[in-house]
């Protein structure tokens, strides 16, 4: 099993942060180790992650069959793996969201597994063992019973390579955001594992000796509130019985802030952070993209409620929606500052394959040609977005994007948000202090602080003051602030690279384009 490289220098790379904490890469390949657990027990399986180690001729010689696949930014390396395997006469199987969304890109593979593996892998195994060496196997959409999904093969992982290990409680999301492909891949009815099943996965991680950060990779952990509210008290009991070996992060919709009971349950179950898709400060834009759950509320106050429950927030924002009639840059920056969110993933709108947005743009004749192989090596929405004819002049959108990144990732602004977060993040009520991620790597607290600070760019005094203030006023949250500070090693540098590339795009448009003309499509009104 080969996990492909993320070819593009994506926002989520976090390589420098990983290195400071003694790891090689942020996240482990949960999809492949889940598939590994579905394969016959008689098969000998090895896992190689191209983000953490090199693939050698010896590795390929060992194998009878190669299984690979991943997400859009991994597409280029996935195809390189296919070419390498075909050259050496090794049959190769591709699965995952990349091939499911764009099977035309991966036709050179021997086998394609489309959709959720649990629903079709047995048919592939049967065909392979019967002698088949080519085929396409497609699962029926949204029909997999995740309560029958096996414990992933965590034993295939090299734990010390990763900042965190992933697990999954549920699949699917009840919302209908126009740009999102999650509901196209996994449906709108979240399917959850049983409590016993989920705790058995944590038991296995614990048995194998893992300690530290575990990420629930659910695209919306609270999509099925009834299930997660039944699970969290059991998780809290498990943690107490095992002396709190893990701390958790996840992704959830902003309406999490409306449920005080749920926030308290997350705190008791040692959840320390959450990614939230905010997308835009503009109510009309949120309604147009069908993200109404973020309207009729103060977004900043909602984020502060999550902080008050002891969870830090990463947030996602998008620039380039049709409903943007004028610059959104100042409003977006003001919201990020008011909410005090240090780490924000700000991307350009990208029409992903098989989404409502893509279908609408195709119907309007505005979608650019489908991605080809030469494009996927840079497939990240920070650098490859706006793959359609925009309503607002493209130069204006790109200029907004540059303006936002320049302001929010200025070191003074970033440190200022950290300082404000340190006054809002309340970890005082936790029964058990969260264990520092670096403890299992033999790094002491002072050594870890020194490594983070010494690797940060100047002016470092800004960050030292932030830490000093947090030590004095909110010591229970210091480890959270240190982690978020360390992430600036990646997001600060990455933002400057994206700014440079975006400015080059603007310059090219200004050299070649006619004076900007505001376009209007009747169907987009």
XYZ file of C-alpha atoms in Angstrom:
525
model
C 0.000 0.000 0.000
C 1.561 3.293 -1.141
C 0.267 6.633 0.138
C 1.046 9.293 -2.522
C 2.826 12.569 -1.901
C 0.886 15.787 -1.635
C 2.473 17.344 -4.723
C 1.306 20.906 -4.185
C 2.729 22.892 -1.293
C -0.665 22.883 0.374
C -1.821 24.930 3.329
C -2.152 21.737 5.371
C 1.406 20.554 4.785
C 2.748 21.754 8.180
C 6.121 20.104 7.538
C 8.129 22.672 9.491
C 5.809 22.441 12.477
C 6.032 18.659 12.337
C 9.827 18.778 12.352
C 9.926 21.097 15.364
C 7.794 18.579 17.274
C 10.000 15.703 16.141
C 7.653 14.284 13.481
C 7.909 13.982 9.704
C 4.344 14.747 8.638
C 1.095 15.928 10.247
C -1.458 13.197 9.523
C -1.442 9.432 9.053
C -3.140 7.733 6.039
C -6.363 6.504 7.650
C -7.996 5.520 4.358
C -5.331 3.007 3.352
C -5.085 1.360 6.767
C -8.887 1.018 6.797
C -8.739 -0.702 3.409
C -5.920 -2.898 4.742
C -8.278 -4.171 7.449
C -10.818 -5.124 4.762
C -8.386 -7.310 2.814
C -8.005 -11.069 3.418
C -6.072 -11.887 6.596
C -3.889 -14.262 4.618
C -2.460 -11.369 2.588
C 0.844 -9.881 3.793
C 0.543 -6.101 3.770
C 3.109 -3.332 4.020
C 2.424 0.417 4.056
C 4.749 3.033 2.599
C 3.969 6.745 2.911
C 5.698 8.794 0.195
C 5.362 11.894 2.407
C 7.645 10.357 5.032
C 9.875 7.828 3.236
C 11.252 6.900 -0.162
C 9.813 4.175 -2.370
C 12.609 1.826 -3.493
C 12.945 -0.864 -6.132
C 13.156 -3.382 -3.297
C 9.717 -2.307 -2.054
C 8.161 -2.887 -5.464
C 9.990 -6.184 -5.944
C 8.497 -7.440 -2.669
C 4.909 -6.813 -3.747
C 2.518 -8.807 -5.928
C -0.041 -6.004 -5.942
C 0.056 -2.236 -5.293
C -2.870 -0.335 -3.746
C -2.750 3.470 -3.794
C -4.910 6.577 -4.052
C -5.756 9.791 -2.257
C -7.107 13.296 -2.646
C -6.869 15.874 -5.435
C -3.490 17.364 -4.358
C -2.066 13.806 -4.401
C -3.177 13.153 -7.967
C 0.150 13.858 -9.642
C 2.121 11.466 -7.468
C -0.646 8.863 -7.691
C -0.254 8.848 -11.464
C 3.533 8.667 -11.120
C 3.091 5.592 -8.917
C 0.815 4.032 -11.550
C 3.405 4.659 -14.281
C 6.185 3.189 -12.159
C 4.151 0.084 -11.380
C 3.120 -0.455 -14.997
C 6.729 -0.140 -16.126
C 7.733 -2.865 -13.671
C 4.774 -5.103 -14.449
C 3.136 -4.623 -11.062
C -0.694 -4.519 -11.063
C -1.957 -1.349 -9.371
C -5.300 -0.540 -7.755
C -6.500 3.043 -7.184
C -9.193 4.083 -4.725
C -10.157 7.114 -2.667
C -11.909 10.432 -3.318
C -9.561 11.443 -6.147
C -10.413 8.578 -8.486
C -14.042 8.502 -7.332
C -14.463 12.149 -8.356
C -12.340 12.041 -11.539
C -12.007 8.455 -12.803
C -10.993 9.693 -16.274
C -7.649 10.848 -14.868
C -6.706 7.381 -13.630
C -7.560 5.113 -16.563
C -3.976 3.816 -16.742
C -4.439 1.915 -13.468
C -5.287 -1.789 -13.649
C -8.157 -1.443 -11.208
C -10.332 1.409 -9.980
C -12.255 1.221 -6.697
C -14.917 3.942 -6.813
C -16.825 5.031 -3.723
C -16.558 3.665 -0.189
C -14.294 0.622 -0.118
C -16.409 -1.354 2.364
C -19.168 -1.567 -0.227
C -17.138 -3.121 -3.026
C -13.729 -4.393 -1.894
C -14.969 -7.974 -1.528
C -15.924 -8.028 -5.210
C -12.466 -6.805 -6.153
C -10.770 -9.461 -3.982
C -12.971 -12.170 -5.483
C -12.114 -11.009 -9.019
C -8.386 -10.759 -8.251
C -8.213 -14.224 -6.743
C -10.135 -15.579 -9.733
C -7.386 -14.242 -12.017
C -8.737 -10.856 -13.146
C -6.053 -8.239 -13.789
C -8.206 -5.314 -14.915
C -11.522 -3.906 -13.724
C -13.659 -1.126 -12.299
C -15.593 -1.734 -9.082
C -18.077 0.911 -7.949
C -19.873 0.922 -4.608
C -23.515 1.925 -4.357
C -23.614 5.456 -3.005
C -24.188 6.104 0.682
C -25.147 2.486 1.470
C -22.137 1.342 3.500
C -23.006 0.344 7.045
C -20.105 1.884 8.972
C -21.035 -0.128 12.077
C -19.502 -3.080 10.220
C -16.294 -1.254 9.303
C -13.283 -3.017 10.870
C -10.653 -1.547 13.167
C -8.048 0.118 10.922
C -4.631 -1.520 10.736
C -2.937 0.956 13.077
C -0.122 -1.559 13.431
C 1.029 -0.629 9.903
C 1.811 2.934 11.005
C 5.104 4.304 12.264
C 3.618 6.458 15.006
C 6.618 8.718 15.514
C 6.376 9.889 11.891
C 3.154 11.805 12.598
C 1.938 14.761 14.619
C -1.394 13.014 15.050
C -3.197 9.791 14.225
C -6.635 9.851 12.609
C -9.825 7.983 13.480
C -13.342 8.336 12.076
C -16.662 8.245 13.927
C -19.104 9.173 11.155
C -19.425 9.894 7.439
C -21.659 12.446 5.747
C -23.023 15.903 6.539
C -26.635 17.141 6.754
C -25.935 20.500 5.096
C -26.046 21.381 1.396
C -23.151 23.803 0.812
C -22.987 24.329 -2.956
C -19.188 24.115 -3.258
C -18.692 21.035 -1.060
C -18.079 17.511 -2.359
C -18.551 15.724 0.983
C -22.281 15.294 0.451
C -21.572 13.998 -3.065
C -19.089 11.396 -1.764
C -20.736 10.377 1.518
C -24.297 11.705 1.484
C -26.424 13.986 3.630
C -27.414 11.420 6.252
C -24.471 11.041 8.633
C -23.742 7.381 9.404
C -22.060 6.786 12.769
C -20.147 3.894 14.255
C -21.280 2.339 17.525
C -19.787 3.477 20.815
C -18.230 0.063 21.429
C -16.759 0.031 17.935
C -15.162 3.450 18.358
C -13.744 2.638 21.785
C -12.324 -0.597 20.386
C -10.316 1.477 17.903
C -8.941 3.605 20.733
C -8.202 0.440 22.701
C -6.112 -0.796 19.795
C -4.190 2.475 19.533
C -3.576 2.348 23.275
C -2.482 -1.310 23.135
C 0.017 -0.499 20.397
C 1.594 2.139 22.648
C 0.388 5.312 20.967
C -0.071 8.372 23.192
C -0.871 11.946 22.220
C -2.972 13.759 19.637
C -5.807 11.890 17.877
C -7.830 13.634 15.177
C -11.433 12.648 14.450
C -11.367 13.164 10.691
C -15.159 13.411 10.345
C -16.135 16.213 7.980
C -18.749 17.246 10.545
C -18.527 15.389 13.845
C -21.830 16.901 15.016
C -23.757 16.059 11.837
C -25.505 13.359 13.847
C -25.864 15.085 17.221
C -27.824 12.264 18.810
C -25.066 9.765 18.086
C -22.176 11.986 19.166
C -23.939 13.031 22.383
C -24.370 9.367 23.246
C -20.738 8.636 22.467
C -18.928 11.475 24.248
C -19.832 10.467 27.840
C -18.563 6.949 27.102
C -15.379 8.417 25.675
C -14.912 10.550 28.804
C -15.223 7.435 31.002
C -12.730 5.579 28.800
C -10.221 8.421 29.073
C -10.482 8.545 32.848
C -10.024 4.775 33.095
C -6.908 4.954 30.919
C -5.369 8.045 32.563
C -6.050 10.373 29.626
C -3.641 9.036 26.992
C -5.190 11.037 24.147
C -6.349 14.533 23.332
C -8.660 15.096 20.386
C -9.400 17.531 17.582
C -12.077 17.393 14.894
C -14.145 19.359 12.371
C -17.652 20.660 13.030
C -20.172 23.166 11.735
C -20.499 26.542 13.444
C -23.854 25.648 15.000
C -21.760 23.745 17.552
C -21.652 27.077 19.396
C -25.437 26.944 19.917
C -25.295 23.778 22.031
C -23.805 24.369 25.477
C -24.379 20.744 26.464
C -22.449 19.481 23.462
C -19.572 21.885 24.097
C -19.350 20.683 27.699
C -19.346 17.062 26.538
C -16.505 17.769 24.096
C -14.506 19.397 26.878
C -15.072 16.442 29.203
C -13.955 14.079 26.432
C -10.652 15.993 26.076
C -11.365 17.653 22.738
C -9.023 20.626 22.523
C -9.603 22.070 19.035
C -12.001 22.169 16.097
C -11.898 23.248 12.463
C -14.940 25.317 11.434
C -15.929 26.334 7.930
C -16.936 30.006 8.114
C -16.322 30.816 4.418
C -17.539 34.436 4.348
C -18.536 37.334 6.620
C -21.329 38.299 4.200
C -24.828 36.979 4.940
C -25.966 37.213 1.313
C -22.961 35.166 0.224
C -23.606 32.532 2.891
C -27.208 32.215 1.732
C -26.170 32.013 -1.927
C -23.697 29.185 -1.202
C -26.413 27.394 0.853
C -24.567 27.713 4.128
C -27.476 29.171 6.036
C -26.334 27.589 9.296
C -23.757 30.405 9.534
C -26.367 33.170 9.182
C -28.619 34.766 11.786
C -25.751 34.832 14.286
C -22.700 36.785 15.299
C -19.929 34.598 13.923
C -17.323 36.140 16.221
C -19.463 35.574 19.316
C -20.067 31.971 18.234
C -16.318 31.394 17.995
C -15.846 32.944 21.421
C -18.388 30.485 22.882
C -16.276 27.628 21.536
C -13.194 29.207 23.117
C -15.047 29.492 26.432
C -15.542 25.710 26.293
C -11.784 25.202 26.028
C -11.512 24.435 22.298
C -9.327 26.492 19.967
C -10.593 27.074 16.425
C -9.045 26.782 12.993
C -11.303 28.305 10.360
C -11.857 28.091 6.629
C -12.639 31.089 4.409
C -13.219 31.332 0.647
C -12.856 34.273 -1.743
C -14.494 34.464 -5.173
C -18.214 33.730 -4.784
C -20.622 35.124 -7.390
C -22.495 37.067 -4.732
C -19.453 39.222 -3.935
C -20.488 42.497 -5.512
C -17.451 44.362 -4.209
C -14.326 43.812 -2.167
C -14.766 41.427 0.774
C -11.198 41.785 2.000
C -11.659 44.290 4.822
C -14.793 42.598 6.150
C -13.098 39.191 6.183
C -9.998 40.511 7.946
C -12.144 42.350 10.495
C -14.075 39.152 11.262
C -10.882 37.108 11.666
C -9.472 39.751 14.002
C -12.686 40.151 16.002
C -13.047 36.400 16.402
C -9.317 36.090 17.277
C -8.701 33.050 15.068
C -4.941 32.682 14.607
C -4.887 29.973 11.889
C -7.248 30.583 8.967
C -7.258 28.605 5.749
C -8.212 31.264 3.168
C -8.606 29.850 -0.328
C -9.901 30.851 -3.720
C -13.220 29.280 -4.694
C -12.602 26.045 -6.597
C -15.325 24.126 -8.405
C -14.620 20.555 -7.327
C -15.747 17.681 -9.565
C -19.357 16.529 -9.221
C -20.568 19.321 -6.941
C -23.646 21.493 -7.194
C -21.356 24.428 -7.968
C -19.662 22.603 -10.836
C -22.971 21.505 -12.327
C -24.312 25.064 -12.172
C -21.210 26.580 -13.748
C -21.225 23.962 -16.511
C -24.856 24.790 -17.251
C -23.990 28.490 -17.418
C -21.023 27.815 -19.725
C -18.566 29.314 -17.253
C -16.558 26.297 -16.094
C -12.998 25.988 -17.339
C -11.919 22.683 -18.954
C -11.643 19.735 -16.599
C -8.349 19.218 -14.807
C -5.789 17.224 -16.767
C -2.757 15.356 -15.521
C -0.391 18.291 -15.949
C -2.626 20.385 -13.671
C -2.896 18.111 -10.654
C 0.668 18.656 -9.438
C -0.388 22.127 -8.265
C -3.916 21.208 -7.238
C -4.541 23.342 -4.171
C -7.275 25.958 -3.957
C -4.819 28.533 -2.645
C -3.020 28.531 -5.983
C -5.391 26.824 -8.425
C -8.759 28.314 -7.543
C -11.205 30.262 -9.690
C -11.390 27.522 -12.334
C -14.350 29.316 -13.896
C -15.308 32.676 -15.407
C -15.919 34.996 -12.473
C -18.671 37.611 -12.257
C -16.393 40.111 -10.580
C -13.207 41.029 -12.480
C -10.635 38.347 -11.709
C -7.972 40.942 -10.904
C -10.185 42.376 -8.167
C -10.738 38.966 -6.577
C -7.031 38.143 -6.672
C -6.168 41.557 -5.231
C -8.612 40.901 -2.372
C -6.945 37.569 -1.774
C -3.497 39.127 -1.549
C -4.778 41.848 0.764
C -6.327 39.323 3.168
C -3.241 37.114 3.333
C -0.910 40.073 3.793
C -2.921 41.371 6.735
C -3.814 38.203 8.637
C -0.364 36.596 8.353
C 1.617 39.694 9.197
C 3.552 38.517 12.296
C 2.244 41.371 14.436
C -1.363 40.577 13.516
C -0.873 36.836 14.070
C 0.749 37.358 17.473
C -2.007 39.802 18.400
C -4.695 37.201 17.700
C -2.774 34.682 19.785
C -2.679 37.156 22.660
C -6.432 37.743 22.473
C -7.085 34.015 22.194
C -5.064 33.473 25.356
C -7.581 35.637 27.216
C -10.587 33.765 25.792
C -9.558 30.081 25.800
C -10.824 28.557 29.031
C -9.213 25.256 30.001
C -9.580 25.840 33.730
C -12.470 23.395 34.082
C -10.770 20.372 32.570
C -10.530 17.472 35.014
C -7.240 16.362 33.534
C -4.623 18.638 31.977
C -4.033 17.681 28.370
C -0.762 15.927 27.746
C 1.731 17.805 25.593
C 2.202 16.183 22.202
C 5.987 16.304 22.501
C 6.113 14.351 25.757
C 6.186 10.976 24.001
C 9.207 12.133 21.988
C 11.289 12.804 25.065
C 11.278 16.592 24.739
C 10.892 18.649 27.890
C 8.600 21.661 28.063
C 11.396 24.241 28.097
C 13.225 22.531 25.247
C 10.022 22.516 23.211
C 9.441 26.216 23.822
C 13.000 26.999 22.809
C 12.653 25.001 19.581
C 9.430 26.789 18.628
C 10.629 30.306 19.436
C 14.070 29.891 17.861
C 12.523 28.751 14.579
C 10.010 31.601 14.337
C 10.791 34.584 12.112
C 11.598 37.994 13.485
C 10.333 39.909 15.374
C 10.427 37.027 17.884
C 9.852 39.342 20.836
C 6.188 39.540 19.767
C 5.804 35.814 20.289
C 7.842 35.765 23.502
C 5.538 38.414 24.973
C 2.498 36.410 23.928
C 3.814 33.348 25.734
C 4.750 35.328 28.838
C 1.265 36.818 29.037
C -0.328 33.400 28.611
C 1.903 31.883 31.317
C 0.857 34.648 33.686
C -2.876 34.849 32.962
C -3.933 31.485 31.527
C -1.311 28.786 32.231
C -3.778 25.951 31.536
C -3.932 27.006 27.877
C -0.201 27.522 27.305
C 0.323 24.254 25.418
C -2.454 25.230 22.985
C -0.888 28.637 22.358
C 2.532 27.048 21.800
C 1.073 24.682 19.190
C -0.738 27.479 17.342
C 2.393 29.610 17.491
C 4.400 26.772 15.967
C 1.966 26.564 13.062
C 3.093 30.044 12.018
C 6.320 28.385 10.862
C 4.253 26.980 7.997
C 1.320 29.330 7.459
C 3.476 32.457 7.567
C 5.886 31.196 4.924
C 3.156 29.563 2.845
C 1.099 32.763 2.758
C 4.075 34.746 1.467
C 4.607 32.196 -1.295
C 0.925 32.315 -2.272
C 0.992 36.121 -2.257
C 3.968 36.142 -4.635
C 2.328 33.690 -7.008
C -0.993 35.542 -6.909
C 0.696 38.863 -7.613
C 2.328 37.259 -10.658
C -1.114 36.149 -11.836
C -2.448 39.684 -11.408
C 0.485 41.126 -13.340
C -0.077 38.658 -16.178
C -3.759 39.545 -16.374
C -2.974 43.255 -16.426
C -0.503 42.763 -19.261
C -2.780 40.722 -21.483
C -6.368 41.553 -20.631
C -8.623 44.274 -21.913
C -9.895 46.789 -19.345
C -11.945 44.868 -16.750
C -15.612 44.497 -17.647
C -18.106 43.366 -15.042
C -19.908 40.325 -16.404
C -23.471 39.408 -15.573
C -25.145 36.047 -16.151
C -28.911 36.111 -15.851
C -28.951 32.680 -14.214
C -26.582 33.863 -11.497
C -28.765 36.695 -10.222
